[in-house]
Tab-separated table of C-alpha atoms in Angstrom:
chain	number	residue	atom	x	y	z
A	1	MET	CA	-149.509	-91.748	237.869
A	2	SER	CA	-153.081	-92.681	238.747
A	3	ASN	CA	-153.961	-95.370	241.245
A	4	LYS	CA	-156.048	-97.202	238.722
A	5	ILE	CA	-153.886	-98.908	236.148
A	6	SER	CA	-155.891	-99.586	233.025
A	7	THR	CA	-153.181	-100.874	230.667
A	8	ILE	CA	-152.328	-104.580	230.690
A	9	ILE	CA	-149.653	-106.263	228.620
A	10	THR	CA	-149.000	-109.977	228.244
A	11	VAL	CA	-145.434	-111.211	228.653
A	12	PHE	CA	-143.597	-114.538	228.958
A	13	GLU	CA	-143.906	-116.119	232.401
A	14	ARG	CA	-140.332	-117.269	231.850
A	15	SER	CA	-138.625	-115.531	228.952
A	16	PRO	CA	-136.443	-117.778	226.764
A	17	ASP	CA	-133.848	-114.974	226.623
A	18	ARG	CA	-133.349	-115.313	230.406
A	19	GLY	CA	-134.083	-111.645	231.074
A	20	ARG	CA	-131.788	-110.085	228.488
A	21	GLY	CA	-134.651	-107.909	227.291
A	22	LEU	CA	-134.795	-109.401	223.800
A	23	ALA	CA	-138.385	-110.656	223.988
A	24	ARG	CA	-140.971	-108.606	222.136
A	25	ASP	CA	-142.551	-107.187	225.260
A	26	MET	CA	-139.379	-105.095	225.712
A	27	PRO	CA	-140.134	-102.401	223.067
A	28	VAL	CA	-143.711	-102.189	224.358
A	29	ARG	CA	-142.536	-101.741	227.964
A	30	TRP	CA	-139.987	-99.171	226.756
A	31	ALA	CA	-142.631	-97.179	224.863
A	32	LEU	CA	-144.973	-97.212	227.870
A	33	GLU	CA	-142.133	-95.945	230.071
A	34	GLU	CA	-141.273	-93.216	227.538
A	35	VAL	CA	-144.833	-91.862	227.617
A	36	GLY	CA	-145.176	-92.365	231.369
A	37	GLU	CA	-148.080	-94.794	231.237
A	38	PRO	CA	-148.150	-97.320	234.092
A	39	TYR	CA	-149.088	-100.871	233.172
A	40	GLU	CA	-149.726	-104.265	234.634
A	41	VAL	CA	-148.399	-107.507	233.254
A	42	ARG	CA	-150.207	-110.770	232.719
A	43	LEU	CA	-147.741	-113.658	232.734
A	44	VAL	CA	-148.385	-116.479	230.284
A	45	SER	CA	-146.679	-119.856	230.165
A	46	PHE	CA	-145.712	-121.479	226.852
A	47	GLU	CA	-148.720	-123.774	227.287
A	48	ALA	CA	-151.176	-120.953	228.037
A	49	MET	CA	-149.936	-119.016	224.975
A	50	LYS	CA	-151.433	-121.666	222.734
A	51	GLU	CA	-154.795	-121.844	224.551
A	52	PRO	CA	-157.972	-120.224	223.169
A	53	ALA	CA	-158.082	-117.541	225.889
A	54	HIS	CA	-154.732	-116.137	224.780
A	55	ARG	CA	-155.289	-116.759	221.085
A	56	ALA	CA	-158.412	-114.596	221.294
A	57	ARG	CA	-155.993	-111.758	222.072
A	58	GLN	CA	-153.077	-112.923	219.926
A	59	PRO	CA	-154.069	-115.062	216.919
A	60	PHE	CA	-150.550	-116.501	216.520
A	61	GLY	CA	-150.221	-117.527	220.178
A	62	GLN	CA	-147.327	-115.179	220.859
A	63	ILE	CA	-146.504	-112.311	223.192
A	64	PRO	CA	-146.941	-109.387	223.711
A	65	THR	CA	-150.531	-108.246	223.763
A	66	TYR	CA	-151.790	-104.846	224.853
A	67	GLU	CA	-155.163	-104.169	226.442
A	68	ARG	CA	-156.674	-100.849	227.393
A	69	GLY	CA	-160.407	-100.419	227.819
A	70	ASP	CA	-162.025	-102.386	225.026
A	71	LEU	CA	-158.952	-102.265	222.771
A	72	VAL	CA	-157.011	-105.515	222.474
A	73	LEU	CA	-153.937	-105.272	220.284
A	74	PHE	CA	-151.078	-107.509	219.163
A	75	GLU	CA	-147.785	-107.158	217.193
A	76	SER	CA	-145.087	-105.202	219.008
A	77	GLY	CA	-144.683	-102.747	216.119
A	78	ALA	CA	-148.392	-101.978	216.074
A	79	ILE	CA	-148.550	-101.619	219.853
A	80	VAL	CA	-145.577	-99.222	219.938
A	81	PHE	CA	-147.155	-97.230	217.095
A	82	HIS	CA	-150.479	-97.103	218.942
A	83	ILE	CA	-148.802	-95.889	222.134
A	84	ALA	CA	-146.863	-93.246	220.165
A	85	GLU	CA	-150.016	-92.033	218.443
A	86	HIS	CA	-152.338	-92.227	221.436
A	87	TYR	CA	-150.056	-90.291	223.782
A	88	ARG	CA	-148.825	-87.912	221.057
A	89	ARG	CA	-145.258	-88.737	221.958
A	90	LEU	CA	-142.470	-90.624	220.194
A	91	LEU	CA	-143.494	-89.270	216.778
A	92	PRO	CA	-142.622	-85.836	215.330
A	93	ASP	CA	-145.428	-83.289	214.903
A	94	ASP	CA	-144.328	-82.344	211.385
A	95	PRO	CA	-146.266	-84.637	208.991
A	96	ASN	CA	-143.297	-85.463	206.762
A	97	ALA	CA	-140.974	-86.169	209.684
A	98	ARG	CA	-143.736	-88.291	211.249
A	99	ALA	CA	-144.081	-90.357	208.051
A	100	ARG	CA	-140.323	-90.907	207.959
A	101	ALA	CA	-140.185	-91.933	211.639
A	102	ILE	CA	-142.908	-94.491	210.879
A	103	ALA	CA	-140.831	-95.650	207.886
A	104	TRP	CA	-137.972	-96.413	210.267
A	105	MET	CA	-140.332	-98.540	212.385
A	106	PHE	CA	-141.266	-100.663	209.370
A	107	SER	CA	-137.654	-100.671	208.236
A	108	ALA	CA	-136.473	-101.994	211.601
A	109	LEU	CA	-138.998	-104.842	211.552
A	110	ASN	CA	-139.142	-105.761	207.859
A	111	THR	CA	-135.691	-104.879	206.455
A	112	VAL	CA	-133.173	-104.962	209.312
A	113	GLU	CA	-134.635	-107.636	211.583
A	114	PRO	CA	-135.225	-110.631	209.246
A	115	PRO	CA	-131.537	-111.462	208.621
A	116	ILE	CA	-130.783	-110.888	212.307
A	117	ILE	CA	-133.510	-113.359	213.315
A	118	ASN	CA	-132.221	-115.878	210.764
A	119	ARG	CA	-128.774	-115.703	212.312
A	120	GLY	CA	-130.265	-116.733	215.653
A	121	VAL	CA	-131.955	-119.861	214.295
A	122	HIS	CA	-130.161	-122.936	215.586
A	123	GLU	CA	-130.546	-125.836	213.241
A	124	PRO	CA	-127.970	-128.438	212.146
A	125	TRP	CA	-127.256	-126.724	208.803
A	126	CYS	CA	-126.965	-123.231	210.227
A	127	GLU	CA	-123.215	-123.221	210.617
A	128	GLN	CA	-122.945	-123.719	206.865
A	129	ARG	CA	-125.451	-120.999	206.146
A	130	ARG	CA	-124.158	-118.477	208.692
A	131	PRO	CA	-121.574	-116.643	206.543
A	132	LEU	CA	-124.205	-115.742	203.963
A	133	VAL	CA	-126.708	-114.673	206.629
A	134	GLU	CA	-124.055	-112.499	208.276
A	135	GLU	CA	-123.188	-110.971	204.903
A	136	GLY	CA	-126.850	-109.974	204.632
A	137	ILE	CA	-126.751	-108.452	208.112
A	138	ARG	CA	-123.587	-106.480	207.275
A	139	ASP	CA	-125.203	-105.162	204.078
A	140	ARG	CA	-128.049	-103.758	206.133
A	141	LEU	CA	-125.847	-102.418	208.925
A	142	GLY	CA	-123.471	-100.738	206.466
A	143	ASP	CA	-126.381	-98.928	204.814
A	144	LEU	CA	-127.917	-97.967	208.138
A	145	SER	CA	-124.565	-96.742	209.452
A	146	ALA	CA	-124.065	-94.585	206.351
A	147	ARG	CA	-127.509	-93.049	206.736
A	148	LEU	CA	-127.189	-92.382	210.481
A	149	GLY	CA	-123.768	-90.777	210.081
A	150	ASP	CA	-122.946	-88.752	213.185
A	151	ALA	CA	-126.559	-87.984	214.078
A	152	ASP	CA	-127.901	-89.003	217.468
A	153	TRP	CA	-131.165	-90.401	216.083
A	154	LEU	CA	-132.514	-91.436	212.686
A	155	GLU	CA	-135.022	-88.631	212.188
A	156	GLY	CA	-134.284	-85.581	214.344
A	157	ALA	CA	-135.393	-86.223	217.915
A	158	PHE	CA	-135.707	-89.694	219.442
A	159	SER	CA	-138.790	-91.363	217.961
A	160	ALA	CA	-140.674	-94.651	217.843
A	161	GLY	CA	-138.486	-95.391	214.803
A	162	ASP	CA	-135.362	-95.287	216.965
A	163	LEU	CA	-137.091	-97.288	219.690
A	164	MET	CA	-137.818	-100.117	217.235
A	165	MET	CA	-134.447	-99.910	215.477
A	166	VAL	CA	-132.469	-99.998	218.726
A	167	SER	CA	-134.647	-102.891	219.930
A	168	VAL	CA	-133.833	-104.849	216.768
A	169	LEU	CA	-130.103	-104.041	216.793
A	170	ARG	CA	-129.798	-105.120	220.435
A	171	ARG	CA	-130.271	-108.711	219.229
A	172	LEU	CA	-126.731	-108.451	217.827
A	173	HIS	CA	-124.983	-107.689	221.129
A	174	ALA	CA	-123.847	-111.263	221.692
A	175	SER	CA	-122.552	-111.589	218.118
A	176	GLY	CA	-120.044	-108.748	218.298
A	177	ILE	CA	-121.073	-107.654	214.769
A	178	LEU	CA	-122.330	-104.322	216.050
A	179	ASN	CA	-118.807	-103.381	217.128
A	180	GLU	CA	-117.806	-103.215	213.450
A	181	TYR	CA	-120.063	-100.151	213.077
A	182	PRO	CA	-118.986	-97.704	215.808
A	183	ASN	CA	-121.770	-95.207	215.156
A	184	LEU	CA	-124.421	-97.928	215.350
A	185	HIS	CA	-122.871	-99.307	218.517
A	186	THR	CA	-122.989	-95.822	220.072
A	187	TYR	CA	-126.553	-95.361	218.769
A	188	VAL	CA	-127.712	-98.517	220.531
A	189	ARG	CA	-125.917	-97.548	223.747
A	190	ARG	CA	-127.556	-94.108	223.508
A	191	GLY	CA	-130.966	-95.782	223.384
A	192	GLU	CA	-130.139	-98.119	226.251
A	193	ALA	CA	-128.996	-95.150	228.362
A	194	ARG	CA	-132.466	-93.605	228.321
A	195	PRO	CA	-134.106	-93.778	231.770
A	196	ALA	CA	-137.273	-95.228	230.217
A	197	PHE	CA	-135.248	-98.050	228.641
A	198	LYS	CA	-133.598	-98.837	231.952
A	199	ARG	CA	-136.912	-98.978	233.816
A	200	ALA	CA	-138.353	-101.272	231.131
A	201	PHE	CA	-135.269	-103.491	231.186
A	202	ASP	CA	-135.297	-103.806	234.977
A	203	ALA	CA	-139.013	-104.644	234.961
A	204	GLN	CA	-138.658	-107.498	232.469
A	205	LEU	CA	-135.561	-108.813	234.265
A	206	ALA	CA	-137.461	-108.828	237.565
A	207	VAL	CA	-140.104	-111.104	236.019
A	208	PHE	CA	-137.475	-113.580	234.872
A	209	THR	CA	-135.618	-113.475	238.178
A	210	ALA	CA	-138.827	-114.117	240.128
A	211	ALA	CA	-139.756	-117.016	237.812
A	212	SER	CA	-136.312	-118.510	238.412
A	213	GLY	CA	-136.754	-118.332	242.165
A	214	GLY	CA	-133.979	-115.725	242.318
B	1	MET	CA	-157.871	-87.082	188.199
B	2	SER	CA	-155.825	-83.913	187.745
B	3	ASN	CA	-153.562	-83.327	184.785
B	4	LYS	CA	-150.618	-82.677	187.022
B	5	ILE	CA	-149.357	-85.885	188.554
B	6	SER	CA	-147.414	-85.126	191.695
B	7	THR	CA	-146.784	-88.617	193.050
B	8	ILE	CA	-143.733	-90.535	191.871
B	9	ILE	CA	-142.785	-94.065	192.860
B	10	THR	CA	-139.576	-95.912	192.073
B	11	VAL	CA	-139.831	-99.435	190.686
B	12	PHE	CA	-137.550	-102.064	189.132
B	13	GLU	CA	-136.647	-101.337	185.529
B	14	ARG	CA	-136.815	-105.089	185.068
B	15	SER	CA	-138.468	-106.890	187.955
B	16	PRO	CA	-136.798	-110.169	188.980
B	17	ASP	CA	-140.268	-111.710	189.401
B	18	ARG	CA	-140.888	-111.247	185.648
B	19	GLY	CA	-144.076	-109.251	186.151
B	20	ARG	CA	-145.853	-111.566	188.573
B	21	GLY	CA	-146.564	-108.607	190.845
B	22	LEU	CA	-144.474	-109.887	193.746
B	23	ALA	CA	-142.046	-106.947	193.913
B	24	ARG	CA	-142.607	-104.464	196.695
B	25	ASP	CA	-143.928	-101.727	194.431
B	26	MET	CA	-147.083	-103.849	193.972
B	27	PRO	CA	-148.756	-103.040	197.346
B	28	VAL	CA	-147.864	-99.363	196.862
B	29	ARG	CA	-149.406	-99.311	193.363
B	30	TRP	CA	-152.442	-101.158	194.717
B	31	ALA	CA	-152.927	-98.660	197.555
B	32	LEU	CA	-152.602	-95.713	195.152
B	33	GLU	CA	-155.221	-97.308	192.881
B	34	GLU	CA	-157.534	-97.930	195.859
B	35	VAL	CA	-157.483	-94.239	196.828
B	36	GLY	CA	-157.602	-93.086	193.191
B	37	GLU	CA	-154.301	-91.218	193.220
B	38	PRO	CA	-152.502	-91.165	189.844
B	39	TYR	CA	-148.758	-91.672	189.930
B	40	GLU	CA	-145.726	-91.728	187.722
B	41	VAL	CA	-142.996	-94.328	187.902
B	42	ARG	CA	-139.263	-93.843	187.866
B	43	LEU	CA	-137.548	-96.985	186.601
B	44	VAL	CA	-134.275	-97.959	188.272
B	45	SER	CA	-131.812	-100.578	187.145
B	46	PHE	CA	-130.040	-102.866	189.642
B	47	GLU	CA	-126.938	-100.717	189.163
B	48	ALA	CA	-128.749	-97.399	189.700
B	49	MET	CA	-130.389	-98.766	192.866
B	50	LYS	CA	-127.005	-98.841	194.557
B	51	GLU	CA	-125.959	-95.332	193.428
B	52	PRO	CA	-125.989	-92.316	195.786
B	53	ALA	CA	-128.922	-90.637	193.971
B	54	HIS	CA	-131.223	-93.550	194.754
B	55	ARG	CA	-129.747	-94.249	198.174
B	56	ALA	CA	-130.609	-90.685	199.167
B	57	ARG	CA	-134.229	-91.785	198.748
B	58	GLN	CA	-133.825	-95.382	199.896
B	59	PRO	CA	-130.949	-95.955	202.351
B	60	PHE	CA	-130.851	-99.713	201.660
B	61	GLY	CA	-130.736	-99.341	197.872
B	62	GLN	CA	-134.064	-101.064	197.308
B	63	ILE	CA	-137.423	-100.296	195.738
B	64	PRO	CA	-140.014	-98.845	196.119
B	65	THR	CA	-139.740	-95.205	197.076
B	66	TYR	CA	-142.579	-92.703	197.201
B	67	GLU	CA	-142.249	-88.988	196.531
B	68	ARG	CA	-144.920	-86.345	196.828
B	69	GLY	CA	-144.021	-82.682	197.254
B	70	ASP	CA	-141.104	-82.590	199.654
B	71	LEU	CA	-141.893	-85.946	201.230
B	72	VAL	CA	-139.600	-88.803	200.261
B	73	LEU	CA	-140.539	-92.126	201.801
B	74	PHE	CA	-139.330	-95.718	201.710
B	75	GLU	CA	-140.502	-99.140	203.032
B	76	SER	CA	-143.606	-100.498	201.338
B	77	GLY	CA	-145.446	-100.904	204.663
B	78	ALA	CA	-144.774	-97.289	205.620
B	79	ILE	CA	-145.764	-96.009	202.176
B	80	VAL	CA	-149.034	-97.947	202.201
B	81	PHE	CA	-149.736	-96.659	205.711
B	82	HIS	CA	-148.988	-93.087	204.638
B	83	ILE	CA	-151.321	-93.372	201.645
B	84	ALA	CA	-154.056	-94.858	203.845
B	85	GLU	CA	-153.685	-92.092	206.404
B	86	HIS	CA	-153.231	-89.206	203.965
B	87	TYR	CA	-156.273	-90.036	201.859
B	88	ARG	CA	-158.358	-91.171	204.846
B	89	ARG	CA	-159.080	-94.434	203.109
B	90	LEU	CA	-158.058	-98.028	203.715
B	91	LEU	CA	-158.270	-97.606	207.501
B	92	PRO	CA	-161.433	-97.735	209.635
B	93	ASP	CA	-162.629	-94.513	211.274
B	94	ASP	CA	-163.246	-96.178	214.629
B	95	PRO	CA	-160.000	-95.771	216.630
B	96	ASN	CA	-159.917	-99.346	217.944
B	97	ALA	CA	-160.686	-100.887	214.558
B	98	ARG	CA	-158.045	-98.603	213.033
B	99	ALA	CA	-155.424	-99.798	215.542
B	100	ARG	CA	-156.275	-103.418	214.758
B	101	ALA	CA	-156.087	-102.854	210.992
B	102	ILE	CA	-152.614	-101.376	211.525
B	103	ALA	CA	-151.750	-104.440	213.634
B	104	TRP	CA	-152.554	-106.643	210.635
B	105	MET	CA	-150.155	-104.564	208.509
B	106	PHE	CA	-147.312	-105.200	210.951
B	107	SER	CA	-148.424	-108.806	211.338
B	108	ALA	CA	-148.290	-109.377	207.577
B	109	LEU	CA	-144.765	-107.974	207.329
B	110	ASN	CA	-143.181	-109.129	210.592
B	111	THR	CA	-144.981	-112.383	211.504
B	112	VAL	CA	-146.371	-113.933	208.308
B	113	GLU	CA	-143.832	-112.807	205.700
B	114	PRO	CA	-140.448	-113.840	207.207
B	115	PRO	CA	-140.919	-117.640	206.882
B	116	ILE	CA	-142.417	-117.130	203.400
B	117	ILE	CA	-139.359	-115.139	202.300
B	118	ASN	CA	-137.056	-117.787	203.793
B	119	ARG	CA	-138.778	-120.473	201.719
B	120	GLY	CA	-137.918	-118.525	198.571
B	121	VAL	CA	-134.194	-118.317	199.318
B	122	HIS	CA	-132.315	-120.569	196.931
B	123	GLU	CA	-129.084	-121.742	198.455
B	124	PRO	CA	-127.451	-125.174	198.292
B	125	TRP	CA	-128.622	-126.216	201.765
B	126	CYS	CA	-132.185	-124.986	201.332
B	127	GLU	CA	-133.661	-128.285	200.230
B	128	GLN	CA	-132.570	-129.717	203.548
B	129	ARG	CA	-134.006	-126.808	205.456
B	130	ARG	CA	-137.258	-126.472	203.520
B	131	PRO	CA	-139.470	-128.877	205.549
B	132	LEU	CA	-138.836	-126.879	208.726
B	133	VAL	CA	-139.400	-123.552	206.980
B	134	GLU	CA	-142.656	-124.848	205.507
B	135	GLU	CA	-143.721	-126.082	208.933
B	136	GLY	CA	-143.246	-122.502	210.159
B	137	ILE	CA	-145.324	-121.175	207.271
B	138	ARG	CA	-148.114	-123.672	207.999
B	139	ASP	CA	-148.125	-122.675	211.672
B	140	ARG	CA	-148.759	-119.072	210.661
B	141	LEU	CA	-151.312	-119.902	207.978
B	142	GLY	CA	-153.239	-122.212	210.299
B	143	ASP	CA	-153.495	-119.465	212.899
B	144	LEU	CA	-154.448	-116.844	210.318
B	145	SER	CA	-157.036	-119.168	208.776
B	146	ALA	CA	-158.600	-119.800	212.195
B	147	ARG	CA	-158.800	-116.075	212.898
B	148	LEU	CA	-160.237	-115.153	209.502
B	149	GLY	CA	-162.894	-117.875	209.655
B	150	ASP	CA	-165.624	-117.166	207.143
B	151	ALA	CA	-165.154	-113.378	207.193
B	152	ASP	CA	-164.377	-111.552	203.957
B	153	TRP	CA	-161.647	-109.386	205.517
B	154	LEU	CA	-159.574	-109.405	208.688
B	155	GLU	CA	-161.103	-106.386	210.395
B	156	GLY	CA	-164.566	-105.527	209.068
B	157	ALA	CA	-164.244	-103.733	205.727
B	158	PHE	CA	-161.251	-104.112	203.385
B	159	SER	CA	-158.315	-102.218	204.920
B	160	ALA	CA	-154.610	-101.563	204.487
B	161	GLY	CA	-154.155	-104.608	206.741
B	162	ASP	CA	-155.814	-106.838	204.142
B	163	LEU	CA	-153.878	-105.141	201.356
B	164	MET	CA	-150.564	-106.023	203.027
B	165	MET	CA	-151.661	-109.516	204.109
B	166	VAL	CA	-152.925	-110.464	200.644
B	167	SER	CA	-149.715	-109.045	199.137
B	168	VAL	CA	-147.632	-111.258	201.424
B	169	LEU	CA	-149.748	-114.399	200.921
B	170	ARG	CA	-149.557	-114.029	197.128
B	171	ARG	CA	-145.898	-115.033	197.368
B	172	LEU	CA	-147.165	-118.567	198.093
B	173	HIS	CA	-149.139	-119.036	194.870
B	174	ALA	CA	-146.405	-121.019	193.132
B	175	SER	CA	-145.889	-123.263	196.180
B	176	GLY	CA	-149.447	-124.624	196.317
B	177	ILE	CA	-149.395	-124.305	200.136
B	178	LEU	CA	-152.210	-121.764	200.080
B	179	ASN	CA	-154.567	-124.399	198.640
B	180	GLU	CA	-154.385	-126.246	201.963
B	181	TYR	CA	-156.276	-123.352	203.578
B	182	PRO	CA	-159.416	-122.824	201.483
B	183	ASN	CA	-160.565	-119.702	203.288
B	184	LEU	CA	-157.132	-118.064	202.860
B	185	HIS	CA	-157.044	-119.052	199.206
B	186	THR	CA	-160.458	-117.436	198.717
B	187	TYR	CA	-159.328	-114.400	200.744
B	188	VAL	CA	-156.356	-113.849	198.443
B	189	ARG	CA	-158.522	-114.298	195.335
B	190	ARG	CA	-160.992	-111.816	196.813
B	191	GLY	CA	-158.214	-109.249	197.110
B	192	GLU	CA	-156.921	-109.960	193.615
B	193	ALA	CA	-160.443	-109.495	192.225
B	194	ARG	CA	-160.574	-105.868	193.346
B	195	PRO	CA	-160.468	-103.492	190.366
B	196	ALA	CA	-157.685	-101.479	192.026
B	197	PHE	CA	-155.573	-104.627	192.357
B	198	LYS	CA	-156.095	-105.473	188.699
B	199	ARG	CA	-155.092	-101.992	187.539
B	200	ALA	CA	-151.962	-102.126	189.706
B	201	PHE	CA	-151.091	-105.606	188.480
B	202	ASP	CA	-151.508	-104.657	184.835
B	203	ALA	CA	-149.375	-101.529	185.297
B	204	GLN	CA	-146.435	-103.416	186.805
B	205	LEU	CA	-146.715	-106.157	184.184
B	206	ALA	CA	-146.630	-103.530	181.424
B	207	VAL	CA	-143.284	-102.250	182.761
B	208	PHE	CA	-141.776	-105.730	182.672
B	209	THR	CA	-143.189	-106.483	179.229
B	210	ALA	CA	-141.787	-103.237	177.820
B	211	ALA	CA	-138.370	-103.918	179.377
B	212	SER	CA	-138.385	-107.355	177.766
B	213	GLY	CA	-139.137	-105.876	174.370
B	214	GLY	CA	-142.553	-107.544	174.409
């Protein structure tokens, strides 16, 4: 670890998940911990997120952003991919295995996550809609469970694909749905047991605790 | 173009969009046309998509898949990325510009697309929900429009990021919402005017027309 920290990420000043590590800075922190890259955080309030200074970094006024040298990047999936590629970690060397690990990253964010996010939307008509949304989630989880089987990770060794998939599946903890798929439950716990995950989790929790005067 | 075609993609035998080029094989076809790689298509019925033979290629029983040599790949975003990387096209050479083009790919699929997909869900309670979903779409489009400004493409030259973003925005044609953002409307038309897009569009339409006995 060098004394000069050149990587900066932007995170919620006060995360709406109250430090449960479900905000989108979590996979970025986790990836940085996996590759051993120290980083600093810039805290942004909900108001500051919508200001021009932040929007210059993140066009949609969201978190996280990633800055290193003259590179400014947004989208958690893209940042995790960049970290994996830049540090030559978190992706297999074999070209075909690498392509498949990247497929799992896109799959986590574009196939598995959307119904999970929809379940978390709280609007008056959601109770009515919930059974169908949960059916969609179970379709995805059943398929993913069948593919994972008794393997530890989706594509050989732990990869950026697992990092994104575990990050997405963690959103289901409170729902109990994950318990219906024992191998997926174990898969998520296996990800959360990684020392890099724990360091990332503790770091984001510390931000929330400090913001809450804890 | 060689006589031996070694790339195979899987597409709907009969696309539910009736040949409007909104199925997820469209961006893959478009990318293959952009890099000049010929390909064959394997048609799958809705029944065959859920069978073990197809699920071995696509764990969620969806289309498209991509096969070349011993590589079998799924997820349209991952396939487009693989094509861009493999053929050294559709991504800038400069590392920072490349990272940002990849960010637009993830942004298209994980930030811009989800509310657009939700608008297209037809369930009894959707009429009630639609105004809020459309508000979410307009938030994203307003931000994207501001970032694009009067540029032709999102990150310098046309890239895989534009290919995915245009593919996602095309889902809004029937809604009329895109017309509220003139620069985005022009951006989408600019993408659709590319010869590679037109070839891809015609090819997918020909499959639907043949399936319909046209």
